mmCIF file of C-alpha atoms in Angstrom:
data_model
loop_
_atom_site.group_PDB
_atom_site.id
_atom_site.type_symbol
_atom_site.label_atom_id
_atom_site.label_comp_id
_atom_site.label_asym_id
_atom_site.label_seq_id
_atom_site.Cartn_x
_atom_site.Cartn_y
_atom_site.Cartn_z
ATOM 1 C CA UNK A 974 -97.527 66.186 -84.081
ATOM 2 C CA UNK A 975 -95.917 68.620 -81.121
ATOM 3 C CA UNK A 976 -99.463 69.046 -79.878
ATOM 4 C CA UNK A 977 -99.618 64.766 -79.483
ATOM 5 C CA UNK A 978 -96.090 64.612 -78.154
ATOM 6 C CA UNK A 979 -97.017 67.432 -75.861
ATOM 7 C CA UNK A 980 -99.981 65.948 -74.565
ATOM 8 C CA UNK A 981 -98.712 62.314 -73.926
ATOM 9 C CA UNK A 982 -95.683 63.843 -72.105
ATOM 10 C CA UNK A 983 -98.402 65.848 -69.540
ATOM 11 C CA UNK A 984 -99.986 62.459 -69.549
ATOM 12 C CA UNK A 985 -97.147 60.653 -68.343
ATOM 13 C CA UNK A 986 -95.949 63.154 -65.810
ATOM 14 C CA UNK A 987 -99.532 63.611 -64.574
ATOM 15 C CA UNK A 988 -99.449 59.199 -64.410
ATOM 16 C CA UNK A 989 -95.929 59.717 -62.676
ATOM 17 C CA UNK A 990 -96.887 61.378 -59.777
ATOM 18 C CA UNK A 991 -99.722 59.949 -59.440
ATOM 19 C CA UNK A 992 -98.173 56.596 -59.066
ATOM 20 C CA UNK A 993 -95.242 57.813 -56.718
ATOM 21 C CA UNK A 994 -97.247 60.424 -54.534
ATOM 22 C CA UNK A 995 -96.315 63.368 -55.643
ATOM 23 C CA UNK A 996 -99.544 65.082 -55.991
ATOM 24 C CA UNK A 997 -100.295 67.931 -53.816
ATOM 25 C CA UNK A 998 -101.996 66.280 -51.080
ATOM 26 C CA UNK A 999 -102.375 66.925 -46.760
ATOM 27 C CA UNK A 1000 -99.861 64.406 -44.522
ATOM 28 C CA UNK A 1001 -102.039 62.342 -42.742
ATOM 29 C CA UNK A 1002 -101.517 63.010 -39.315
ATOM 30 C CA UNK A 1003 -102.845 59.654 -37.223
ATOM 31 C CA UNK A 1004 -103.293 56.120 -38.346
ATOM 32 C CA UNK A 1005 -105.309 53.549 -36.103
ATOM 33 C CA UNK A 1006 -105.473 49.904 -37.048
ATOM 34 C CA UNK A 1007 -105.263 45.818 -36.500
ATOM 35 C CA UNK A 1008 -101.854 44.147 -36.486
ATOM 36 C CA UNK A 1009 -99.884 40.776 -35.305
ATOM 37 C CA UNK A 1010 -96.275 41.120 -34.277
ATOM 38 C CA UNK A 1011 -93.935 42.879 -32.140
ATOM 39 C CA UNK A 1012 -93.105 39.570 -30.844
ATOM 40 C CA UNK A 1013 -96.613 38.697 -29.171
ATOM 41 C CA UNK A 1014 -97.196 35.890 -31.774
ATOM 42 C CA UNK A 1015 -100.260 35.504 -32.741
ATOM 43 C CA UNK A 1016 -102.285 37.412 -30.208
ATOM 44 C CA UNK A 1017 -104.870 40.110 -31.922
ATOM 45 C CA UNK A 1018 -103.482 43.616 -31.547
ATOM 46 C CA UNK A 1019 -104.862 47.340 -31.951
ATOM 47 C CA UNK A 1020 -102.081 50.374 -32.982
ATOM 48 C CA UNK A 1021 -102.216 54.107 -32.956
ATOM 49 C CA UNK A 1022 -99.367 55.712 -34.846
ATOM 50 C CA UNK A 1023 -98.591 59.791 -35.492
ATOM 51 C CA UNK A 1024 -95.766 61.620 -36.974
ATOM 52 C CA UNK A 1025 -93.137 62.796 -34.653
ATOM 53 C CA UNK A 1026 -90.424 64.383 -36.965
ATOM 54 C CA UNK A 1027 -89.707 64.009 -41.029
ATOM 55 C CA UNK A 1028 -90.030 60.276 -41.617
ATOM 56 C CA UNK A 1029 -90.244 59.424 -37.854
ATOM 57 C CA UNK A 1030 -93.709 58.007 -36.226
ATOM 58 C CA UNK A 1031 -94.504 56.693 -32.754
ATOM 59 C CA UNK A 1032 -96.674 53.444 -32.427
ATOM 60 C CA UNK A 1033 -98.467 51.991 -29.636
ATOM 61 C CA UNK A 1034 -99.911 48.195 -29.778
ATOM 62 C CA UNK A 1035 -102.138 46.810 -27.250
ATOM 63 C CA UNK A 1036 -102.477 43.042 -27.516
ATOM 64 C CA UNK A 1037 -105.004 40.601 -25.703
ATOM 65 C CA UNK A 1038 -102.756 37.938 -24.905
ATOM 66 C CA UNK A 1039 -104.612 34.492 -25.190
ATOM 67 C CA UNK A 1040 -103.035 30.814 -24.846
ATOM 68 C CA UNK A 1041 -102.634 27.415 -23.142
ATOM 69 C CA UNK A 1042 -100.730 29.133 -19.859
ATOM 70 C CA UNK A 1043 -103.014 31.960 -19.289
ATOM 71 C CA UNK A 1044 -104.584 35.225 -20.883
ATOM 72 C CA UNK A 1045 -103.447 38.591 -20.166
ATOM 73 C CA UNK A 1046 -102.320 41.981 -22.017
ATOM 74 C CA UNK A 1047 -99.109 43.048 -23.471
ATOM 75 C CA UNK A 1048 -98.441 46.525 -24.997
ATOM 76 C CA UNK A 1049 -95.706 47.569 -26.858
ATOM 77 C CA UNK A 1050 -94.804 51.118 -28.036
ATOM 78 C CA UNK A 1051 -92.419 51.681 -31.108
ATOM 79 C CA UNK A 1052 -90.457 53.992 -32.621
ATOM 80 C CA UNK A 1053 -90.784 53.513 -36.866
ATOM 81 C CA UNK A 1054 -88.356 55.135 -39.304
ATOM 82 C CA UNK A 1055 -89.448 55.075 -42.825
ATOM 83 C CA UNK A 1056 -86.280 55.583 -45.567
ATOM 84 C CA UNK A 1057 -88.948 58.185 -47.127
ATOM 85 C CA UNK A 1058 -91.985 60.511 -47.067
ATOM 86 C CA UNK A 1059 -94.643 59.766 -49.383
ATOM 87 C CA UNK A 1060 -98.430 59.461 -49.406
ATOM 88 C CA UNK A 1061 -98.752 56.603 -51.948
ATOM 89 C CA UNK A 1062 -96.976 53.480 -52.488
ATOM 90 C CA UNK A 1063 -94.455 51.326 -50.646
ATOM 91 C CA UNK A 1064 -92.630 52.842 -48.363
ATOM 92 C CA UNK A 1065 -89.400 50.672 -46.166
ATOM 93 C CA UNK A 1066 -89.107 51.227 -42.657
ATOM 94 C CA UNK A 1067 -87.117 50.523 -39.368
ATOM 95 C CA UNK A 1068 -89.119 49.985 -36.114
ATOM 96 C CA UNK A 1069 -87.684 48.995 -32.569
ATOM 97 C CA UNK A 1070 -89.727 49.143 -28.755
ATOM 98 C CA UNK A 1071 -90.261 47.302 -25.902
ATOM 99 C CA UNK A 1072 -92.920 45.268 -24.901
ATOM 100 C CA UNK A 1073 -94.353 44.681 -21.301
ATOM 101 C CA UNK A 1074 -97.164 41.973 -20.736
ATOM 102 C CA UNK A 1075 -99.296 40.922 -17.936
ATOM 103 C CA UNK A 1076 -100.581 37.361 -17.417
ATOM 104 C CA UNK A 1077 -102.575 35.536 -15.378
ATOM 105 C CA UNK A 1078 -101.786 31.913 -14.663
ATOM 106 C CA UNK A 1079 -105.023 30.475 -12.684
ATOM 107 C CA UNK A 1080 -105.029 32.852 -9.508
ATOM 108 C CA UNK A 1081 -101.634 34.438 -10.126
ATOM 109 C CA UNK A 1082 -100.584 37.006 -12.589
ATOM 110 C CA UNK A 1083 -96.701 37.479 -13.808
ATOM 111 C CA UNK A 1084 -95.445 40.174 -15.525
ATOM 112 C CA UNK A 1085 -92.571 39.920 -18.234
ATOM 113 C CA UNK A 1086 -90.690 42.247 -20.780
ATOM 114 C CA UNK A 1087 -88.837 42.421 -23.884
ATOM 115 C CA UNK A 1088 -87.279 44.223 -26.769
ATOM 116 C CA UNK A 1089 -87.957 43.346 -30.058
ATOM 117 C CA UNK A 1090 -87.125 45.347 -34.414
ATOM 118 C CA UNK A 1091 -88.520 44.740 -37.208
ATOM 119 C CA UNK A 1092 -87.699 45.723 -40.766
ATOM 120 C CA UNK A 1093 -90.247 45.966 -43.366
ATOM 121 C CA UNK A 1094 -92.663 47.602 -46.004
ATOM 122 C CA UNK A 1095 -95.668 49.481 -45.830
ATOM 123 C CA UNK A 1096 -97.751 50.402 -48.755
ATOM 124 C CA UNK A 1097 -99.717 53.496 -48.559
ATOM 125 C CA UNK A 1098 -102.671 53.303 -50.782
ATOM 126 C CA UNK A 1099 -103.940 57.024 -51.395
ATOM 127 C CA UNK A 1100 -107.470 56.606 -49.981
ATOM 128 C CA UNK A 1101 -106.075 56.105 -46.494
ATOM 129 C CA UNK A 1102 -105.181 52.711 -45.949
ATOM 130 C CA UNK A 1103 -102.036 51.245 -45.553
ATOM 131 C CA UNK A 1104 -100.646 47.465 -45.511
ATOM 132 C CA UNK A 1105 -97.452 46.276 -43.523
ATOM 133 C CA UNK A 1106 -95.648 43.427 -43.564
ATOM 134 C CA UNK A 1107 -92.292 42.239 -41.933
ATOM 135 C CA UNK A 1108 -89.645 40.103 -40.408
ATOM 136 C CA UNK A 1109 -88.243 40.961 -36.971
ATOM 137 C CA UNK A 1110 -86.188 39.560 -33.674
ATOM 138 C CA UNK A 1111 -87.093 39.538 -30.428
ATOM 139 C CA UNK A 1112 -85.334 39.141 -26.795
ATOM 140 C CA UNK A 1113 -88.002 38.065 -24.467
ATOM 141 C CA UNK A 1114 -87.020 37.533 -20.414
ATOM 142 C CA UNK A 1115 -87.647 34.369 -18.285
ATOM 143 C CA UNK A 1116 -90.895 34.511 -16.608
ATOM 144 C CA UNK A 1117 -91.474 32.242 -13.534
ATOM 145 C CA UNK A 1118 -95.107 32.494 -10.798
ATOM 146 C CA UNK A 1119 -95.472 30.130 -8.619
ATOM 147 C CA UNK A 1120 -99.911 28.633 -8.466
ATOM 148 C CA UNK A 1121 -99.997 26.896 -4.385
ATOM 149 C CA UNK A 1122 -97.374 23.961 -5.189
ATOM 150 C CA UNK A 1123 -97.217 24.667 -9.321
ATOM 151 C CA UNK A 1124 -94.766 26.283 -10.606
ATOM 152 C CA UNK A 1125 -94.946 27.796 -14.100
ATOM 153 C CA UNK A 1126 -92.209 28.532 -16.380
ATOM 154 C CA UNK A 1127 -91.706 30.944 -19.355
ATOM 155 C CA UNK A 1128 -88.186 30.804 -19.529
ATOM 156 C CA UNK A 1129 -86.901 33.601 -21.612
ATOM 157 C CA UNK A 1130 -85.758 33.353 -25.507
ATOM 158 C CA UNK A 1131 -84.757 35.522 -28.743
ATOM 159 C CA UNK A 1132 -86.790 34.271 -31.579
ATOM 160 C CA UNK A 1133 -88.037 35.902 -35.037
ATOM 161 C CA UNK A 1134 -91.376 36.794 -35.448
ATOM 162 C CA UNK A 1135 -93.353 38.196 -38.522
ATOM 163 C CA UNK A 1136 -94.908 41.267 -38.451
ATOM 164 C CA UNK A 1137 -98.159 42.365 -39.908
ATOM 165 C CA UNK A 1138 -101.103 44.542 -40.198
ATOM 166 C CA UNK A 1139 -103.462 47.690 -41.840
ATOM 167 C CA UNK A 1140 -104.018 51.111 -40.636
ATOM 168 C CA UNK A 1141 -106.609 53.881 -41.402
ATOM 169 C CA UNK A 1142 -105.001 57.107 -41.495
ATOM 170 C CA UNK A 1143 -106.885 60.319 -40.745
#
């Protein structure tokens, strides 16, 4: 009976960490991926993201910027906090940047900024991939080119966005 109890007890601690990422295991040290957010709407995106300090990582987004008023490129690096370090499961986080994007509206090209933060989870699956999801805000400014006698108008707005996306990490 002591040698059961024993045995389902290393059995459940061995499940334990397991589950919550305890196991001895290296930090992954780069993540690359596919995302939607940081205020571009739906535009496609690519990030990079590496640790910078305990629970503190550094993203960078590029996005091809495609719509009715013109195409064009935005990238927007980020500071991400996460409340905790942990290899496996979901993990909250804080993330704030700026964004700067280029556009060209038929032979003239604008350029525009913004700020934008997001809150939300990412779940770190232990074979490398992670999933994010979340809500954020975002303060873009008024963008105005003039085309010969058009003028076009992005006038600038705070709106919420949702965030998205999955990484590799190495």
């Amino acid at each position: 009976m002591l040698r059961t109890m024993l045995a389902r007890a290393a059995l459940g601690a061995l499940l334990s960490s397991a589950v919550v990422g305890t196991a001895e295991a290296k930090e992954p040290s780069v993540a690359i991926g596919a995302k939607r957010g940081d205020g571009m709407g739906n535009s496609p995106g690519v990030d990079v993201a590496f640790p910078l300090v305990q629970n503190l990582y550094l993203g960078m987004a590029a996005y091809a910027l495609l719509d009715a008023e013109g195409r064009g490129l935005a990238l927007a690096p980020a500071l991400q906090w996460r409340m905790y370090r942990t290899l496996e499961g979901p993990v909250p986080y804080l993330s704030g940047g700026v964004n700067a994007q280029v556009r060209r509206y038929g032979s003239r090209t604008a350029t525009g900024t913004g700020v934008f933060a997001t809150v939300g989870i990412e779940w770190l699956f232990g074979f490398g991939i992670s999933l994010r999801g979340g809500l954020g805000v975002q303060v873009q400014q008024a963008v105005q080119v003039e085309d010969g006698p058009v003028t076009i108008e992005q006038p600038g707005y705070v709106s919420l966005f949702m965030d998205g996306g999955v990484r590799y990490w190495f």
